[in-house]
Coordinates of C-alpha atoms in Angstrom, one line a residue:
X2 CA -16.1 17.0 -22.1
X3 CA -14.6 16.1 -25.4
X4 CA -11.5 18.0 -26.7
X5 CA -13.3 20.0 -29.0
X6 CA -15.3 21.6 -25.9
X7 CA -12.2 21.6 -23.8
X8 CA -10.3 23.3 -26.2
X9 CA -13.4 25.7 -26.2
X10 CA -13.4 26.8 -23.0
X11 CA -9.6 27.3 -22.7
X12 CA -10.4 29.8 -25.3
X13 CA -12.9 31.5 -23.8
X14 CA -11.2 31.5 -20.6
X15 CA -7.7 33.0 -22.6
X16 CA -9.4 35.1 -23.6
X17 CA -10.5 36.8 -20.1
X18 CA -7.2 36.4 -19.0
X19 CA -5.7 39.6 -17.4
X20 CA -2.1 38.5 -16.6
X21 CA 0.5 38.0 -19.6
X22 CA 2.4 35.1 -17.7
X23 CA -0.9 32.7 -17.5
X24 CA -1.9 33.9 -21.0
X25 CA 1.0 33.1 -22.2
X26 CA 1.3 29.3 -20.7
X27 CA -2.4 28.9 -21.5
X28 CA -2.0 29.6 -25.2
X29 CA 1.1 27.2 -26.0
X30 CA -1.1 24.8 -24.3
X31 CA -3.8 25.2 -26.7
X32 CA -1.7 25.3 -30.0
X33 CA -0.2 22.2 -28.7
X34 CA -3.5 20.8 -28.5
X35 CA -2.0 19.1 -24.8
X36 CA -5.3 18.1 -24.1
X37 CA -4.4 16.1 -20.9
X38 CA -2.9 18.9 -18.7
X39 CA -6.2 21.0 -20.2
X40 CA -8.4 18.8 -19.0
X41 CA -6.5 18.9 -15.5
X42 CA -6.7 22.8 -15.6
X43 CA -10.2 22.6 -17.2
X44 CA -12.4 19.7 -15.3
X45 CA -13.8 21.7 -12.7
X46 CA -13.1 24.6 -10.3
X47 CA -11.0 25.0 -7.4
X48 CA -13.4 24.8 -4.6
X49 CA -13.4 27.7 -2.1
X50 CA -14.4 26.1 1.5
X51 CA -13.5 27.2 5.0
X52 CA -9.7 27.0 3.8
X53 CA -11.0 30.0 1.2
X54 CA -9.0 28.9 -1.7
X55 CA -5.7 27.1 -2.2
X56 CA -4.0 25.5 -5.1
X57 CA -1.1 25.4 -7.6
X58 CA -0.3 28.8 -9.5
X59 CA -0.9 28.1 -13.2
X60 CA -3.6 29.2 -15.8
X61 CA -7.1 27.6 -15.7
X62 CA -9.8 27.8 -13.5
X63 CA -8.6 24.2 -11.2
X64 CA -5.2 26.2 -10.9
X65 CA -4.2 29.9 -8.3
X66 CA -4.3 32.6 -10.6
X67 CA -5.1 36.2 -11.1
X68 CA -8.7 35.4 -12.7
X69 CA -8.9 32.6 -10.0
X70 CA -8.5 35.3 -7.5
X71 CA -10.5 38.5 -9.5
X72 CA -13.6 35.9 -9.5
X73 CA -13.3 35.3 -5.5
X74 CA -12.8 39.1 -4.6
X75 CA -16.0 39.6 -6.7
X76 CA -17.9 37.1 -5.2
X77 CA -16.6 38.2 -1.2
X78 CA -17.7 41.5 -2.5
X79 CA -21.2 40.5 -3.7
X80 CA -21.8 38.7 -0.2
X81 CA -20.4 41.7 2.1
X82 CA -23.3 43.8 -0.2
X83 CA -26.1 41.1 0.2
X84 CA -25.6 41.5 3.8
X85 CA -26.0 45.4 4.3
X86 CA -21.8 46.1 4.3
X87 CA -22.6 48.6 1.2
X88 CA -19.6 51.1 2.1
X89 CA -17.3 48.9 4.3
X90 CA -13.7 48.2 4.6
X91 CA -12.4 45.4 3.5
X92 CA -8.2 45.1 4.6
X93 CA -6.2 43.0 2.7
X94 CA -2.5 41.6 3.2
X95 CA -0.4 39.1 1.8
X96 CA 2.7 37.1 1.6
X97 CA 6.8 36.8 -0.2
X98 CA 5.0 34.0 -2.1
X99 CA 4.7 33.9 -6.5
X100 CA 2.2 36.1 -7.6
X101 CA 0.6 37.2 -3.5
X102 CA 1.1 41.2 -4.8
X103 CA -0.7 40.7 -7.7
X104 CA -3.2 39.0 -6.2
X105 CA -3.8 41.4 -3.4
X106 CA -3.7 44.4 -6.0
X107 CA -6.5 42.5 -8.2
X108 CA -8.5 42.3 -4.7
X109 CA -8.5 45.7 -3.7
X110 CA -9.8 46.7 -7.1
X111 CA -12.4 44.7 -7.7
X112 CA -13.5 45.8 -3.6
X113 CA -12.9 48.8 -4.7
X114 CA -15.2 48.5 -8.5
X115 CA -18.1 47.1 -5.9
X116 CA -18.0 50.2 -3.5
X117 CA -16.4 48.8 -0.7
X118 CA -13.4 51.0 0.9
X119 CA -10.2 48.6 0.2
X120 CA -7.3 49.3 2.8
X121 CA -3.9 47.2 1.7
X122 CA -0.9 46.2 4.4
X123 CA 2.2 48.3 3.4
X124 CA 4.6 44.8 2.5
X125 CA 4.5 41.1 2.9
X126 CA 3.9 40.9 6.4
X127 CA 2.6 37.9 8.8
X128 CA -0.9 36.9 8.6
X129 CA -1.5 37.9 12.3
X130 CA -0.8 41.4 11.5
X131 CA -4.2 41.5 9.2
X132 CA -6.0 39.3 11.7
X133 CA -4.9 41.8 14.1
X134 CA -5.6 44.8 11.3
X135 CA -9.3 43.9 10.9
X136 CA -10.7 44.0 14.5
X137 CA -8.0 47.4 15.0
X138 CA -9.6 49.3 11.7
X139 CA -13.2 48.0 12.0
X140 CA -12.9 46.6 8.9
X141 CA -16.1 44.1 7.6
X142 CA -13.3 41.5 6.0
X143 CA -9.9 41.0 5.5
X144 CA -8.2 38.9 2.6
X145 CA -4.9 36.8 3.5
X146 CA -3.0 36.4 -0.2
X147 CA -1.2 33.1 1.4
X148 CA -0.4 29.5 0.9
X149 CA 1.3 29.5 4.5
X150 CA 3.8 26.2 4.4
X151 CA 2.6 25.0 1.1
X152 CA 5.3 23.9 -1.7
X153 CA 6.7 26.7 -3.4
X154 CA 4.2 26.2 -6.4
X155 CA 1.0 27.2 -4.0
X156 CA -0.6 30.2 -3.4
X157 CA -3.6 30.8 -1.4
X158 CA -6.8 33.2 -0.8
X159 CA -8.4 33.4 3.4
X160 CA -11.2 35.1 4.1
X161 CA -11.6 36.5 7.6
X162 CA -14.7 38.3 8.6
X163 CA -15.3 41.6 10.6
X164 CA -15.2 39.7 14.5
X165 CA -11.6 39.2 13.5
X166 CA -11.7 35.3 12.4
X167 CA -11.6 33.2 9.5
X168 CA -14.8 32.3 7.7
X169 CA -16.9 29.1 8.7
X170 CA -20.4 27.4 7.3
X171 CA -22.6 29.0 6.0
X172 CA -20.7 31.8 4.9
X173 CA -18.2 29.8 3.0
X174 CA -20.9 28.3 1.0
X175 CA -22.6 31.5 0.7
X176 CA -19.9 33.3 -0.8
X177 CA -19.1 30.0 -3.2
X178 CA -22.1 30.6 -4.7
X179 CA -21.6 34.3 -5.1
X180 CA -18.4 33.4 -6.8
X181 CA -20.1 30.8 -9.2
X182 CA -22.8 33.8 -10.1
X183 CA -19.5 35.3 -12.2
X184 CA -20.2 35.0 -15.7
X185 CA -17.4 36.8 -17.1
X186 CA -14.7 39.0 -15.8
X187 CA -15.3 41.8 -18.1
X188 CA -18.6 42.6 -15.3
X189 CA -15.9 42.9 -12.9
X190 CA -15.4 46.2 -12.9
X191 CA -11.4 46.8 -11.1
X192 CA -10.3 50.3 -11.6
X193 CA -6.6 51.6 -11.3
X194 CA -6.4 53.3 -8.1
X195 CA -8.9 54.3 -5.5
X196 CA -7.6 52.1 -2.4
X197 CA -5.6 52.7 0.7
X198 CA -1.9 51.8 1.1
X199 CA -1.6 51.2 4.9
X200 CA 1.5 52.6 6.8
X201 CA 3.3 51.4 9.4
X202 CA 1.2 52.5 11.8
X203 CA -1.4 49.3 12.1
X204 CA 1.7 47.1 12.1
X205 CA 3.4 49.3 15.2
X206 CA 0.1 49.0 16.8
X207 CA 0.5 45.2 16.5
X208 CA 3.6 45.4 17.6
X209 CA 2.6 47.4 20.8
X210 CA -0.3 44.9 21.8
X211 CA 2.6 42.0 21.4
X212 CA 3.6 43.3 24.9
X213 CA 0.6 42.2 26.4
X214 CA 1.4 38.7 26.5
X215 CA 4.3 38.9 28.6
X216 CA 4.0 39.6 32.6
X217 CA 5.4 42.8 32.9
X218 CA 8.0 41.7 35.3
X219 CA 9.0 38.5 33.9
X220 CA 12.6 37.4 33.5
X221 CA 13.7 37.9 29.4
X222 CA 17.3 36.2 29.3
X223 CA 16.6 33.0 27.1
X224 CA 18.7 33.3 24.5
X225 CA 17.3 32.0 20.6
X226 CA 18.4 30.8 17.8
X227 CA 15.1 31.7 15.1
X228 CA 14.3 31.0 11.7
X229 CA 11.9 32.5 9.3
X230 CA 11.9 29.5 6.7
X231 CA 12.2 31.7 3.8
X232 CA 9.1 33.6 5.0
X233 CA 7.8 36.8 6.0
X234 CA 8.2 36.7 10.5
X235 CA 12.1 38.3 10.6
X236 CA 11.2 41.6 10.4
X237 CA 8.1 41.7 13.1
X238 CA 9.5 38.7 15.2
X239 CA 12.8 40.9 15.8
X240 CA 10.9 44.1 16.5
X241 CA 8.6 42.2 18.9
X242 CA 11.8 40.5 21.0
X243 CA 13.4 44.2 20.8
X244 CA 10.1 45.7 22.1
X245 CA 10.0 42.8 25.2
X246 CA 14.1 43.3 26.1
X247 CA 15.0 39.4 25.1
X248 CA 18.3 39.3 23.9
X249 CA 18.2 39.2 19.9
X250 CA 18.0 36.2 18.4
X251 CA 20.9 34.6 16.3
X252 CA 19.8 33.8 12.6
X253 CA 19.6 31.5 10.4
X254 CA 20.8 33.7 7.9
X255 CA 20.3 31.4 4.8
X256 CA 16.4 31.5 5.8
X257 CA 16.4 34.7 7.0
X258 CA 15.0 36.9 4.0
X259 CA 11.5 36.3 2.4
X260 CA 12.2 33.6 -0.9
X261 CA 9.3 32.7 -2.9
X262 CA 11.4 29.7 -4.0
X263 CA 12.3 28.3 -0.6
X264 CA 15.7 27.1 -1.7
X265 CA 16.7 25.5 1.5
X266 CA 13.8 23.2 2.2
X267 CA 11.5 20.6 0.2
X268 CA 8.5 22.1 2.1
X269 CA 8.3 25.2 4.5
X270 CA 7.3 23.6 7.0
X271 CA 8.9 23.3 10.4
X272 CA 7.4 20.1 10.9
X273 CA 8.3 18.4 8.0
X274 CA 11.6 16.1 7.6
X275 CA 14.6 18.0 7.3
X276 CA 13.2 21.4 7.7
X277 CA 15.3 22.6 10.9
X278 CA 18.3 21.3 9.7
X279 CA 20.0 24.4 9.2
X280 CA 18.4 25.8 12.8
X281 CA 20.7 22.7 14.6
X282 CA 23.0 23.6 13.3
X283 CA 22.9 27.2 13.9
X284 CA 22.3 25.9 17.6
X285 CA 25.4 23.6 17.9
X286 CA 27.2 26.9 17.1
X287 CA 26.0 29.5 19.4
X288 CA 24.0 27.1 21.9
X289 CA 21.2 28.9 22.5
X290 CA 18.7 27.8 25.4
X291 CA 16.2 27.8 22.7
X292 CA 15.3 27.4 18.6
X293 CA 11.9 28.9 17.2
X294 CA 11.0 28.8 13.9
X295 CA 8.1 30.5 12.3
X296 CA 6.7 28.6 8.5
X297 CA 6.4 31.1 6.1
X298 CA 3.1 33.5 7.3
X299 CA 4.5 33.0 10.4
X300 CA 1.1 32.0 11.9
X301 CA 2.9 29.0 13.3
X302 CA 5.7 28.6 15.5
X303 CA 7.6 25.5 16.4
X304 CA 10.0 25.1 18.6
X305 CA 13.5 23.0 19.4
X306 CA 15.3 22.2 22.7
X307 CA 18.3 20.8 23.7
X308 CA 17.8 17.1 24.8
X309 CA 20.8 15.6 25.8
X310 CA 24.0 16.2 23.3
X311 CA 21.8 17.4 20.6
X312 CA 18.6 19.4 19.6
X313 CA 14.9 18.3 19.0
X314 CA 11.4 19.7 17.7
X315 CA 9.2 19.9 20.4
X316 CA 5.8 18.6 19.0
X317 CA 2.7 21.2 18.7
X318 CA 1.3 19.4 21.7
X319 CA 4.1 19.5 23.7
X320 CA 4.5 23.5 23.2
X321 CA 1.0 23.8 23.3
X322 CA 1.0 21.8 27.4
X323 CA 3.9 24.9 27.9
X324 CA 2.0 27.2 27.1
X325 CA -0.8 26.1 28.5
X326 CA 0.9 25.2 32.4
X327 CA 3.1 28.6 32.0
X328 CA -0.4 30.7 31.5
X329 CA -2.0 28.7 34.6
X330 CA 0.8 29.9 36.7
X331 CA 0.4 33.1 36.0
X332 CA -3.3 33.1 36.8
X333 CA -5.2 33.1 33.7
X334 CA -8.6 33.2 33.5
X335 CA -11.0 32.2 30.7
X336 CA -11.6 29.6 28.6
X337 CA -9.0 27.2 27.2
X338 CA -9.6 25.0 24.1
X339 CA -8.3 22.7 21.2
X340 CA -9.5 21.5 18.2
X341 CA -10.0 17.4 18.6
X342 CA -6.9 16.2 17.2
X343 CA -4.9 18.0 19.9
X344 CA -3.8 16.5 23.4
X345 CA -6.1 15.8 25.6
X346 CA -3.7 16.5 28.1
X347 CA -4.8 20.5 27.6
X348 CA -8.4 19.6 29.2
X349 CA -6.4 17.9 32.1
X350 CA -4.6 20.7 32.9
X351 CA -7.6 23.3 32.7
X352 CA -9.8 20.8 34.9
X353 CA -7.0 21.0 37.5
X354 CA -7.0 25.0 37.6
X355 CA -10.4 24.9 37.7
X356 CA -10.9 26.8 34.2
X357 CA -13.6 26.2 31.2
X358 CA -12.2 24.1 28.6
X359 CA -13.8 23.4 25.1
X360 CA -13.0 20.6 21.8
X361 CA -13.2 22.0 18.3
X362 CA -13.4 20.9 14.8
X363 CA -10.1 21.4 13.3
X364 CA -8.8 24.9 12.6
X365 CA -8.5 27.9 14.2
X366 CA -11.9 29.3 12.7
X367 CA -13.6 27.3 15.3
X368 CA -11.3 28.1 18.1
X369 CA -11.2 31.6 17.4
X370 CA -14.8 31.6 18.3
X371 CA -15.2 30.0 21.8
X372 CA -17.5 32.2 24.1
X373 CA -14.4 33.5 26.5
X374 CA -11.3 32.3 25.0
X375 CA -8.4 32.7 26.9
X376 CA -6.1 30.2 25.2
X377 CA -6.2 27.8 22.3
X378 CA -3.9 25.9 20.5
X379 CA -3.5 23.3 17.7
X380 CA -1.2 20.5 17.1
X381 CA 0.1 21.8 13.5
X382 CA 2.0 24.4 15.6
X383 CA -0.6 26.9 15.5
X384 CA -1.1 29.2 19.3
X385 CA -3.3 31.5 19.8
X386 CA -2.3 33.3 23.1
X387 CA -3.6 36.6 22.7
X388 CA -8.0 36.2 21.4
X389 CA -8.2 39.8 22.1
X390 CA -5.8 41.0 19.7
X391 CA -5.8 38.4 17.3
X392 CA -8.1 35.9 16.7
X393 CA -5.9 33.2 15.1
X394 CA -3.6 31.8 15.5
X395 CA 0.0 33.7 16.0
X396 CA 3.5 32.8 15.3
X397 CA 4.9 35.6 16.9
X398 CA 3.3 36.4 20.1
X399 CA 3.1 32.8 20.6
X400 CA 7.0 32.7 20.6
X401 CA 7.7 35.7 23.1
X402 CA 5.4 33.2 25.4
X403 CA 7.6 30.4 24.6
X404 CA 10.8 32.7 25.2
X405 CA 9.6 34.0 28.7
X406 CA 8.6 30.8 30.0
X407 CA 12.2 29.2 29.2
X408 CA 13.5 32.5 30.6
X409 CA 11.7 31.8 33.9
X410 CA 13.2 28.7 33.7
X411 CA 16.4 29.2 33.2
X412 CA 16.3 31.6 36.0
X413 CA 15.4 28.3 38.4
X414 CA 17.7 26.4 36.6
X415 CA 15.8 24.1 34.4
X416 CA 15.0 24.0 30.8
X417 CA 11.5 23.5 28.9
X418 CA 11.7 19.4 28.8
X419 CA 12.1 19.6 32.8
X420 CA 8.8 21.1 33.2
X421 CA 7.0 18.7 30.7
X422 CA 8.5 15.9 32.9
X423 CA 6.3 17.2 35.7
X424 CA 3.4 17.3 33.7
X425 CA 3.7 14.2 33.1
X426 CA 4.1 12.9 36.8
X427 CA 1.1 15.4 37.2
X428 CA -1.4 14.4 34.6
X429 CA 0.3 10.8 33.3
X430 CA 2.4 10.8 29.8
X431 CA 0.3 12.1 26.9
X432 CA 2.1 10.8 24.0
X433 CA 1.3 11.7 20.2
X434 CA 2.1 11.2 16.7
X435 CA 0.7 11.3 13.2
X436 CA 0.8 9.3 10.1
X437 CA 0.2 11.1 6.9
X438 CA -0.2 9.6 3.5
X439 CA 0.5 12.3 0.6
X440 CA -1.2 11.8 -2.4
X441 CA -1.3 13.0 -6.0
X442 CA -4.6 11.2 -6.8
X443 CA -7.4 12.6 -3.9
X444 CA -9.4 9.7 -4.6
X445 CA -7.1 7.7 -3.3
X446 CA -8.4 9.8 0.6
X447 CA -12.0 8.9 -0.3
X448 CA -11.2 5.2 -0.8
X449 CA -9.3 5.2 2.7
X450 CA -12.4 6.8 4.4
X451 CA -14.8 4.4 2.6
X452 CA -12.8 1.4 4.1
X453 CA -12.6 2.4 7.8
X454 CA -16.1 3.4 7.1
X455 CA -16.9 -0.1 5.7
X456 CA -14.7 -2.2 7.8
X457 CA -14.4 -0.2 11.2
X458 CA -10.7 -1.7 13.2
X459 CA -11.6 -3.5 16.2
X460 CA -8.4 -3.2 18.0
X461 CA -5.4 -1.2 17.2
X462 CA -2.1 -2.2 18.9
X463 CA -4.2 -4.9 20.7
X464 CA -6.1 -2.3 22.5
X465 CA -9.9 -2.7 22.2
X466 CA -11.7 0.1 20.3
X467 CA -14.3 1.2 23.1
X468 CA -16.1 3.7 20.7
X469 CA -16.0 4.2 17.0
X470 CA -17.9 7.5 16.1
X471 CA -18.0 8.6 12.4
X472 CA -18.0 11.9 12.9
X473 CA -20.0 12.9 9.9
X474 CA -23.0 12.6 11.7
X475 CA -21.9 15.0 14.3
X476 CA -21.8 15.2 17.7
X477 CA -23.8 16.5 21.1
X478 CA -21.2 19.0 20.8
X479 CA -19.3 18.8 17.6
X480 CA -21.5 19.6 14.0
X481 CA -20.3 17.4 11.3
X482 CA -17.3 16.7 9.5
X483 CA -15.7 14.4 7.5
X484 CA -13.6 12.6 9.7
X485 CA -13.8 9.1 12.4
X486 CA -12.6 9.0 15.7
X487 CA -11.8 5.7 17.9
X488 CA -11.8 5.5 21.5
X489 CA -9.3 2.6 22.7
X490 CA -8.3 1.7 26.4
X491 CA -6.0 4.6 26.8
X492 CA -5.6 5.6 23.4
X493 CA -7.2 7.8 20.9
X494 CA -7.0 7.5 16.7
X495 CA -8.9 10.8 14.5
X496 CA -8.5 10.4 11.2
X497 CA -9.7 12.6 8.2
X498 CA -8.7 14.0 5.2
X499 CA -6.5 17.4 5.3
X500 CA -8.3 20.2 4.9
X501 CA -5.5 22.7 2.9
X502 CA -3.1 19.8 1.6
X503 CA -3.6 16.5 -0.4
X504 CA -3.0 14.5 2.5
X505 CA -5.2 12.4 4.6
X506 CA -4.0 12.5 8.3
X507 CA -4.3 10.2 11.3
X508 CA -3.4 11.4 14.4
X509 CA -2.3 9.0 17.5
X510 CA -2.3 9.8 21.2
X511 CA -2.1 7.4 24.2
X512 CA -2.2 7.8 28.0
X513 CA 0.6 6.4 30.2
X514 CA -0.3 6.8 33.8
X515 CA 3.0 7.7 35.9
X516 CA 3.4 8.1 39.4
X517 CA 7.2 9.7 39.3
X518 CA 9.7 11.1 37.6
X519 CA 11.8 7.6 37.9
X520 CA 8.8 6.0 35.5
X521 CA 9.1 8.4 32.8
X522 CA 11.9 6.4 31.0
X523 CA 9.5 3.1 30.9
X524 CA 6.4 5.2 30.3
X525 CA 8.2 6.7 26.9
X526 CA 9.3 3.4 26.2
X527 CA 6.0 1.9 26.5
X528 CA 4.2 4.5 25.0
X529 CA 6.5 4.9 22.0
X530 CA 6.0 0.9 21.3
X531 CA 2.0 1.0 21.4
X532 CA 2.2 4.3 18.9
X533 CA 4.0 2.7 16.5
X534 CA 1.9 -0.8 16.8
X535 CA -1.5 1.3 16.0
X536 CA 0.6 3.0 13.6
X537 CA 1.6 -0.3 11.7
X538 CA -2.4 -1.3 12.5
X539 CA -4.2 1.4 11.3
X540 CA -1.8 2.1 8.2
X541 CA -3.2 -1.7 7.2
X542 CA -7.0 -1.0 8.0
X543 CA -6.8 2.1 5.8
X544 CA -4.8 0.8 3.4
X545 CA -2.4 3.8 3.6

């Protein structure tokens, strides 16, 4: 569009504008005729996919922002209608991030204008909490107001339906369209009042169902060092280890309280580069037998360990193998699964117990719905250890886990990294990593995908590639996706583009077979030398 027309539909979109802030922003833009960050506010919409929506706060419709959101809550509304939920309850919570109260208080109106009942959590609370709240109340949808680990300048929008989990095709595309058929927010009809203000009461009934997860005679004497990365887990991750009997965990008091700004970090993400800084060294000063660290939803939870003089992240597959053996040995039954850029160690260790095991697409809305989940789990940190309560994943019931087994432990004498030593000897060393490219231009994704599309690797790390599968075209027991996945003599490379972050992601495993614990130093060795070669490989075939 030329700037005559983009100045034209700023106005039109100014003028719609419910929130003074954006309105304000939006209108110096326009009298300084800044015509290049218009057009990047102005040259489409932000797309609302299985994520729901995600994006940078700001005024326009390619930005987060109260008409942003007002449009989506109409169009969620308009699809719950079309498909007979005239009078149903929609729950909605939300995060400590910029703007998440506003933006569940615009959502519960405009449910609210349509004739749905709205039902709102009481304060910021973790996103398990309305995953849990939605199956509890019987509600038809819940709304998470959230950018999880995002930069500080994200917000977010994630639609969960009534069985409890987040929203996958065709629903997504359904309500996209429902949002599109939004001509103007003055049909929006969002009165003042006329919604529910939960108490305490669904977040105590949370609480209570938090017990569930632990065996009720199981030792609880690990002690913790925990962080909340500036986010909204304190509160519920303290009640919940009260509620077990684990002894309190020491803080990391300068991430302690919910900060929209996240002054400590450059992202709020335990996994990313400096994040846990302040956690080590909360743990060289009160040496706990454990750290855990919850991003800012506290759907996630990482985890640290002592490993020789000083402390290291465990990696999501690492805790997620924990998990997975400490559940075995207690006798669970049920299903286990992952999505496909997780371990394969997982399906090792169900084959041996003799359980179901099952391979996703990525993100917990396809885990959440495997017929007779018993435990999933995803390599960005994300556990789901309790389906019938929450179907997500959940930062906080996933930690108690965590904290019994290193209790248990302890008890014997041995610490976390002891028991992934003999799942190694058991299973051979599953070894993974990623490599991540952020960019500001997303084309720069396509072109990457076009090239290993065009020019498949042969070999990565001189290993053979046995099987290249472009994973668009689906599988006999995956539907389609963007994304490729390479089979190599005892390795495995997925790649595809991020589906909540300007990123495009590779992620690494290989297999070193070990017959006892004296091999495990030359098996890291060797397997730590091959990841980095198909690393250094790949990074050249994609050109990232």
């Amino acid at each position: 569009m030329d700037d005559s027309e983009l100045i034209a539909r700023a106005q039109t979109w100014l003028a719609e504008d419910p929130d003074p802030e954006t309105r304000e922003e939006l209108a110096k833009l326009i009298d300084t005729a800044d015509t290049e960050e218009l057009a990047a506010r102005f040259s489409g919409t932000l797309q609302f996919g299985t994520a729901g929506l995600r994006g940078e706060l700001g005024a326009g419709p390619m930005r987060m922002n109260r008409s942003v959101v007002i449009r989506a809550a109409a169009g969620l509304a308009a699809y719950l209608k079309s498909k007979g939920q005239t009078d149903g309850l929609v729950v909605i919570g939300y995060d400590a991030r910029h703007k998440s109260t506003d933006f569940a208080r615009d959502t519960a109106a405009v449910m609210t204008g349509a004739g749905l009942r709205a039902a709102v959590l009481p304060r910021p609370l973790p996103t398990p909490v309305l995953a849990f709240a939605i199956r509890h109340l019987g509600a038809v949808a819940g709304v998470e107001v959230t950018a999880s680990h995002n930069p500080p300048r994200d917000n977010g929008y994630k639609v969960y339906l009534g069985d409890g989990s987040q929203i996958v095709p065709p629903s997504d595309a359904e309500i996209a369209a429902r949002i599109d058929a939004v001509a103007t927010l003055h049909d929006v009809p969002r009165p003042e009042s006329g919604w529910q203000t939960l108490t305490d009461d669904v977040l105590n009934a949370y609480l209570a169902r938090t017990d569930a997860v632990l065996a009720p005679d199981s030792p609880r004497t690990a002690r913790t060092v925990y962080t909340a990365m500036h986010g909204v887990g304190k509160d519920t991750l303290l009640a919940a280890f009260a509620r077990a009997g684990f002894p309190a965990p020491a803080l990391v008091a300068e991430q302690a309280e919910p900060d929209p700004d996240f002054p400590t970090v450059a992202f709020p993400n335990p996994e990313e580069p400096g994040a846990m800084d302040l956690s080590f060294a909360k743990a060289r000063e009160v040496d706990p037998d454990l750290i855990i660290a919850n991003d800012p939803d506290a759907d996630r939870c990482a985890a640290a360990v002592k490993d020789g003089t000083d402390w290291r992240m465990l990696r999501g597959d690492e805790v997620g193998a924990l998990l997975a053996a400490h559940l075995v040995r207690r006798g669970a039954r049920g299903t286990f699964a992952e999505s496909i850029v997780s371990s394969s160690l997982l399906g090792r260790i169900a084959e041996k117990a003799g359980l179901p095991y099952e391979e996703t697409l990525t993100g917990f809305k396809w885990i959440a719905r495997v017929e007779g989940l018993r435990y999933g789990y995803e390599e960005a940190l994300g556990y789901c250890v309790d389906p019938e309560g929450v179907r997500d994943k959940d930062g906080i019931t996933a930690a108690l886990l965590l904290t019994e087994l290193a209790s248990g432990l302890k008890e014997q004498g041995r610490t976390l990294l002891d028991l992934l030593d003999d799942l190694a000897v058991e299973h051979g060393l599953h070894a993974t990593d990623q490599l991540s490219a952020r960019v500001e231009d997303l084309s720069l994704i396509a072109d990457a995908m076009r090239r290993l599309r065009e020019q498949p690797p042969t070999a990565l790390a001189g290993l053979p590639v046995t099987k290249a599968e472009d994973l668009t075209r689906g599988t006999d027991t995956l539907p389609p996706t963007d994304g490729l996945r390479y089979t190599l003599d005892g390795a495995r490379v997925i790649v595809r583009p991020s589906g909540t972050e300007p990123k495009i992601k590779c992620y690494l495993e290989v297999v070193v077979p070990v017959t006892a614990k004296a091999d495990l130093p030359a098996a890291r060795a060797t397997a730590t030398d091959l990841l980095s070669a198909i690393k250094r490989d790949l990074s050249a075939a994609a050109g990232i």
